[in-house]
Structures are given as C-alpha cells and as structure tokens.
Amino acid sequence: KEFLEELSKFAEIIIFTASSASYADVILDHLDPKKELIAHRLYRQHCTLEKGFYLKDLRISGRAL
C-alpha cells in the first residue's frame, strides 16, 4: 500500500492482469479501497488469447509507451 501511495504521487498507476476481474478486484480493492491510487484496471478480457496463452498488449492502455 505504501508503495502505491508514493508512486501515485508521480505516475498514473494502471494494473494489467491476466486474471479475471472478480478475482483481481478482491485484491485491488484491498490495496486501494477508496479507488484513489489505481487509475485503471485491465483484466483477462483485455488480453489476447494466442496459442492457449493470455497476452497483454500494452497498446490497449492508449498511453505512449
């Protein structure tokens, strides 16, 4: 929590996980219960399934990489 609090002062925090939203939200809600630190949450449905693996395409964030 402390790390997220400090980082959020300097950067937009986007969490991207290959986990389902229902599972990930339990953890993320514990870390950021007021939804003030994590700007965006991306889940399995935002991944691309290729050859049985979930791939995270960071271009989906719409941010300059």
GROMACS .gro file of N, CA, C and O in nm:
model
  260
    1LYS      N    1   0.082  -0.119   0.000
    1LYS     CA    2   0.000   0.000   0.000
    1LYS      C    3   0.087   0.125   0.000
    1LYS      O    4   0.057   0.220  -0.071
    2GLU      N    5   0.191   0.123   0.080
    2GLU     CA    6   0.279   0.240   0.089
    2GLU      C    7   0.344   0.269  -0.046
    2GLU      O    8   0.357   0.385  -0.086
    3PHE      N    9   0.386   0.164  -0.115
    3PHE     CA   10   0.448   0.181  -0.246
    3PHE      C   11   0.350   0.246  -0.343
    3PHE      O   12   0.385   0.341  -0.414
    4LEU      N   13   0.227   0.198  -0.346
    4LEU     CA   14   0.126   0.254  -0.435
    4LEU      C   15   0.097   0.400  -0.400
    4LEU      O   16   0.078   0.484  -0.488
    5GLU      N   17   0.091   0.430  -0.272
    5GLU     CA   18   0.065   0.567  -0.229
    5GLU      C   19   0.175   0.661  -0.278
    5GLU      O   20   0.146   0.770  -0.328
    6GLU      N   21   0.299   0.619  -0.264
    6GLU     CA   22   0.411   0.703  -0.308
    6GLU      C   23   0.415   0.714  -0.460
    6GLU      O   24   0.432   0.823  -0.515
    7LEU      N   25   0.399   0.603  -0.529
    7LEU     CA   26   0.405   0.602  -0.674
    7LEU      C   27   0.294   0.687  -0.736
    7LEU      O   28   0.316   0.757  -0.835
    8SER      N   29   0.176   0.684  -0.675
    8SER     CA   30   0.062   0.758  -0.731
    8SER      C   31   0.085   0.909  -0.729
    8SER      O   32   0.017   0.982  -0.801
    9LYS      N   33   0.181   0.954  -0.651
    9LYS     CA   34   0.215   1.097  -0.648
    9LYS      C   35   0.289   1.139  -0.774
    9LYS      O   36   0.292   1.256  -0.808
   10PHE      N   37   0.352   1.041  -0.842
   10PHE     CA   38   0.439   1.073  -0.955
   10PHE      C   39   0.394   1.012  -1.088
   10PHE      O   40   0.442   1.053  -1.193
   11ALA      N   41   0.306   0.913  -1.082
   11ALA     CA   42   0.269   0.841  -1.205
   11ALA      C   43   0.126   0.792  -1.198
   11ALA      O   44   0.069   0.774  -1.091
   12GLU      N   45   0.070   0.772  -1.316
   12GLU     CA   46  -0.062   0.710  -1.327
   12GLU      C   47  -0.043   0.559  -1.312
   12GLU      O   48   0.038   0.500  -1.384
   13ILE      N   49  -0.114   0.497  -1.222
   13ILE     CA   50  -0.100   0.354  -1.199
   13ILE      C   51  -0.209   0.279  -1.273
   13ILE      O   52  -0.328   0.305  -1.254
   14ILE      N   53  -0.165   0.188  -1.360
   14ILE     CA   54  -0.257   0.103  -1.435
   14ILE      C   55  -0.219  -0.041  -1.404
   14ILE      O   56  -0.104  -0.081  -1.422
   15ILE      N   57  -0.313  -0.118  -1.354
   15ILE     CA   58  -0.290  -0.259  -1.326
   15ILE      C   59  -0.344  -0.341  -1.442
   15ILE      O   60  -0.459  -0.324  -1.483
   16PHE      N   61  -0.260  -0.430  -1.496
   16PHE     CA   62  -0.298  -0.515  -1.608
   16PHE      C   63  -0.268  -0.658  -1.566
   16PHE      O   64  -0.154  -0.695  -1.545
   17THR      N   65  -0.373  -0.738  -1.551
   17THR     CA   66  -0.357  -0.876  -1.508
   17THR      C   67  -0.431  -0.970  -1.603
   17THR      O   68  -0.531  -0.930  -1.664
   18ALA      N   69  -0.380  -1.090  -1.615
   18ALA     CA   70  -0.447  -1.192  -1.696
   18ALA      C   71  -0.552  -1.265  -1.613
   18ALA      O   72  -0.615  -1.359  -1.659
   19SER      N   73  -0.573  -1.220  -1.492
   19SER     CA   74  -0.673  -1.279  -1.403
   19SER      C   75  -0.812  -1.225  -1.436
   19SER      O   76  -0.826  -1.121  -1.500
   20SER      N   77  -0.912  -1.296  -1.391
   20SER     CA   78  -1.049  -1.247  -1.410
   20SER      C   79  -1.073  -1.128  -1.318
   20SER      O   80  -1.011  -1.114  -1.212
   21ALA      N   81  -1.164  -1.042  -1.358
   21ALA     CA   82  -1.194  -0.922  -1.279
   21ALA      C   83  -1.245  -0.956  -1.140
   21ALA      O   84  -1.208  -0.891  -1.042
   22SER      N   85  -1.327  -1.059  -1.130
   22SER     CA   86  -1.384  -1.094  -1.000
   22SER      C   87  -1.276  -1.135  -0.900
   22SER      O   88  -1.287  -1.106  -0.781
   23TYR      N   89  -1.173  -1.200  -0.947
   23TYR     CA   90  -1.062  -1.241  -0.859
   23TYR      C   91  -0.971  -1.122  -0.830
   23TYR      O   92  -0.937  -1.095  -0.715
   24ALA      N   93  -0.932  -1.050  -0.933
   24ALA     CA   94  -0.836  -0.940  -0.917
   24ALA      C   95  -0.894  -0.826  -0.833
   24ALA      O   96  -0.822  -0.766  -0.753
   25ASP      N   97  -1.022  -0.797  -0.850
   25ASP     CA   98  -1.082  -0.686  -0.777
   25ASP      C   99  -1.079  -0.706  -0.626
   25ASP      O  100  -1.069  -0.608  -0.551
   26VAL      N  101  -1.086  -0.828  -0.580
   26VAL     CA  102  -1.078  -0.854  -0.436
   26VAL      C  103  -0.944  -0.804  -0.382
   26VAL      O  104  -0.937  -0.736  -0.280
   27ILE      N  105  -0.838  -0.834  -0.455
   27ILE     CA  106  -0.704  -0.793  -0.414
   27ILE      C  107  -0.685  -0.642  -0.431
   27ILE      O  108  -0.637  -0.573  -0.341
   28LEU      N  109  -0.724  -0.591  -0.547
   28LEU     CA  110  -0.706  -0.449  -0.574
   28LEU      C  111  -0.791  -0.362  -0.482
   28LEU      O  112  -0.747  -0.254  -0.440
   29ASP      N  113  -0.910  -0.407  -0.449
   29ASP     CA  114  -0.995  -0.333  -0.355
   29ASP      C  115  -0.934  -0.331  -0.215
   29ASP      O  116  -0.953  -0.235  -0.140
   30HIS      N  117  -0.859  -0.435  -0.181
   30HIS     CA  118  -0.791  -0.437  -0.051
   30HIS      C  119  -0.675  -0.336  -0.052
   30HIS      O  120  -0.653  -0.266   0.047
   31LEU      N  121  -0.603  -0.329  -0.164
   31LEU     CA  122  -0.490  -0.237  -0.173
   31LEU      C  123  -0.534  -0.092  -0.191
   31LEU      O  124  -0.466   0.001  -0.146
   32ASP      N  125  -0.647  -0.072  -0.256
   32ASP     CA  126  -0.695   0.063  -0.288
   32ASP      C  127  -0.846   0.070  -0.266
   32ASP      O  128  -0.923   0.083  -0.360
   33PRO      N  129  -0.890   0.060  -0.140
   33PRO     CA  130  -1.034   0.053  -0.112
   33PRO      C  131  -1.114   0.176  -0.154
   33PRO      O  132  -1.232   0.166  -0.187
   34LYS      N  133  -1.051   0.293  -0.155
   34LYS     CA  134  -1.121   0.415  -0.194
   34LYS      C  135  -1.107   0.445  -0.343
   34LYS      O  136  -1.157   0.547  -0.390
   35LYS      N  137  -1.036   0.356  -0.414
   35LYS     CA  138  -1.013   0.371  -0.558
   35LYS      C  139  -0.950   0.508  -0.590
   35LYS      O  140  -0.990   0.576  -0.684
   36GLU      N  141  -0.850   0.544  -0.511
   36GLU     CA  142  -0.780   0.671  -0.530
   36GLU      C  143  -0.640   0.654  -0.588
   36GLU      O  144  -0.585   0.750  -0.641
   37LEU      N  145  -0.583   0.534  -0.578
   37LEU     CA  146  -0.444   0.514  -0.618
   37LEU      C  147  -0.430   0.454  -0.757
   37LEU      O  148  -0.344   0.494  -0.835
   38ILE      N  149  -0.512   0.357  -0.788
   38ILE     CA  150  -0.505   0.287  -0.916
   38ILE      C  151  -0.601   0.353  -1.012
   38ILE      O  152  -0.723   0.354  -0.991
   39ALA      N  153  -0.545   0.409  -1.120
   39ALA     CA  154  -0.625   0.486  -1.216
   39ALA      C  155  -0.711   0.396  -1.305
   39ALA      O  156  -0.824   0.430  -1.337
   40HIS      N  157  -0.654   0.283  -1.347
   40HIS     CA  158  -0.725   0.193  -1.439
   40HIS      C  159  -0.692   0.049  -1.406
   40HIS      O  160  -0.581   0.018  -1.364
   41ARG      N  161  -0.788  -0.037  -1.433
   41ARG     CA  162  -0.771  -0.181  -1.412
   41ARG      C  163  -0.804  -0.254  -1.542
   41ARG      O  164  -0.911  -0.235  -1.598
   42LEU      N  165  -0.710  -0.333  -1.588
   42LEU     CA  166  -0.730  -0.413  -1.709
   42LEU      C  167  -0.719  -0.560  -1.670
   42LEU      O  168  -0.630  -0.597  -1.593
   43TYR      N  169  -0.808  -0.642  -1.725
   43TYR     CA  170  -0.820  -0.781  -1.683
   43TYR      C  171  -0.806  -0.878  -1.800
   43TYR      O  172  -0.773  -0.838  -1.911
   44ARG      N  173  -0.839  -1.003  -1.774
   44ARG     CA  174  -0.829  -1.108  -1.874
   44ARG      C  175  -0.904  -1.072  -2.002
   44ARG      O  176  -0.857  -1.099  -2.112
   45GLN      N  177  -1.021  -1.010  -1.989
   45GLN     CA  178  -1.098  -0.978  -2.108
   45GLN      C  179  -1.028  -0.875  -2.196
   45GLN      O  180  -1.063  -0.857  -2.312
   46HIS      N  181  -0.927  -0.807  -2.143
   46HIS     CA  182  -0.850  -0.711  -2.221
   46HIS      C  183  -0.727  -0.776  -2.286
   46HIS      O  184  -0.656  -0.709  -2.360
   47CYS      N  185  -0.703  -0.901  -2.255
   47CYS     CA  186  -0.590  -0.975  -2.312
   47CYS      C  187  -0.627  -1.039  -2.445
   47CYS      O  188  -0.744  -1.052  -2.478
   48THR      N  189  -0.525  -1.080  -2.517
   48THR     CA  190  -0.543  -1.153  -2.642
   48THR      C  191  -0.506  -1.298  -2.615
   48THR      O  192  -0.399  -1.326  -2.561
   49LEU      N  193  -0.594  -1.390  -2.651
   49LEU     CA  194  -0.567  -1.532  -2.633
   49LEU      C  195  -0.497  -1.584  -2.758
   49LEU      O  196  -0.551  -1.575  -2.868
   50GLU      N  197  -0.375  -1.632  -2.739
   50GLU     CA  198  -0.297  -1.682  -2.852
   50GLU      C  199  -0.226  -1.811  -2.812
   50GLU      O  200  -0.147  -1.812  -2.716
   51LYS      N  201  -0.257  -1.918  -2.882
   51LYS     CA  202  -0.197  -2.049  -2.859
   51LYS      C  203  -0.212  -2.092  -2.712
   51LYS      O  204  -0.122  -2.148  -2.653
   52GLY      N  205  -0.325  -2.062  -2.654
   52GLY     CA  206  -0.354  -2.103  -2.518
   52GLY      C  207  -0.299  -2.013  -2.409
   52GLY      O  208  -0.312  -2.042  -2.291
   53PHE      N  209  -0.236  -1.902  -2.447
   53PHE     CA  210  -0.179  -1.809  -2.351
   53PHE      C  211  -0.247  -1.673  -2.362
   53PHE      O  212  -0.279  -1.627  -2.471
   54TYR      N  213  -0.266  -1.610  -2.248
   54TYR     CA  214  -0.322  -1.474  -2.246
   54TYR      C  215  -0.206  -1.375  -2.258
   54TYR      O  216  -0.116  -1.373  -2.175
   55LEU      N  217  -0.209  -1.295  -2.363
   55LEU     CA  218  -0.105  -1.196  -2.386
   55LEU      C  219  -0.158  -1.057  -2.356
   55LEU      O  220  -0.270  -1.022  -2.392
   56LYS      N  221  -0.075  -0.976  -2.293
   56LYS     CA  222  -0.113  -0.839  -2.259
   56LYS      C  223  -0.051  -0.744  -2.360
   56LYS      O  224   0.069  -0.726  -2.364
   57ASP      N  225  -0.135  -0.683  -2.442
   57ASP     CA  226  -0.089  -0.585  -2.539
   57ASP      C  227  -0.101  -0.447  -2.474
   57ASP      O  228  -0.211  -0.395  -2.454
   58LEU      N  229   0.012  -0.389  -2.439
   58LEU     CA  230   0.013  -0.264  -2.365
   58LEU      C  231  -0.042  -0.146  -2.445
   58LEU      O  232  -0.075  -0.042  -2.389
   59ARG      N  233  -0.054  -0.160  -2.576
   59ARG     CA  234  -0.111  -0.053  -2.658
   59ARG      C  235  -0.255  -0.026  -2.621
   59ARG      O  236  -0.307   0.084  -2.645
   60ILE      N  237  -0.323  -0.121  -2.558
   60ILE     CA  238  -0.463  -0.104  -2.518
   60ILE      C  239  -0.479   0.011  -2.417
   60ILE      O  240  -0.585   0.070  -2.404
   61SER      N  241  -0.370   0.044  -2.347
   61SER     CA  242  -0.378   0.150  -2.247
   61SER      C  243  -0.400   0.288  -2.309
   61SER      O  244  -0.444   0.380  -2.241
   62GLY      N  245  -0.367   0.301  -2.437
   62GLY     CA  246  -0.382   0.430  -2.504
   62GLY      C  247  -0.277   0.532  -2.462
   62GLY      O  248  -0.288   0.649  -2.492
   63ARG      N  249  -0.173   0.485  -2.394
   63ARG     CA  250  -0.066   0.574  -2.347
   63ARG      C  251   0.058   0.555  -2.433
   63ARG      O  252   0.079   0.449  -2.490
   64ALA      N  253   0.139   0.657  -2.440
   64ALA     CA  254   0.267   0.647  -2.510
   64ALA      C  255   0.356   0.548  -2.434
   64ALA      O  256   0.368   0.557  -2.313
   65LEU      N  257   0.411   0.453  -2.508
   65LEU     CA  258   0.497   0.355  -2.443
   65LEU      C  259   0.642   0.397  -2.459
   65LEU      O  260   0.733   0.348  -2.411
   0.00000   0.00000   0.00000
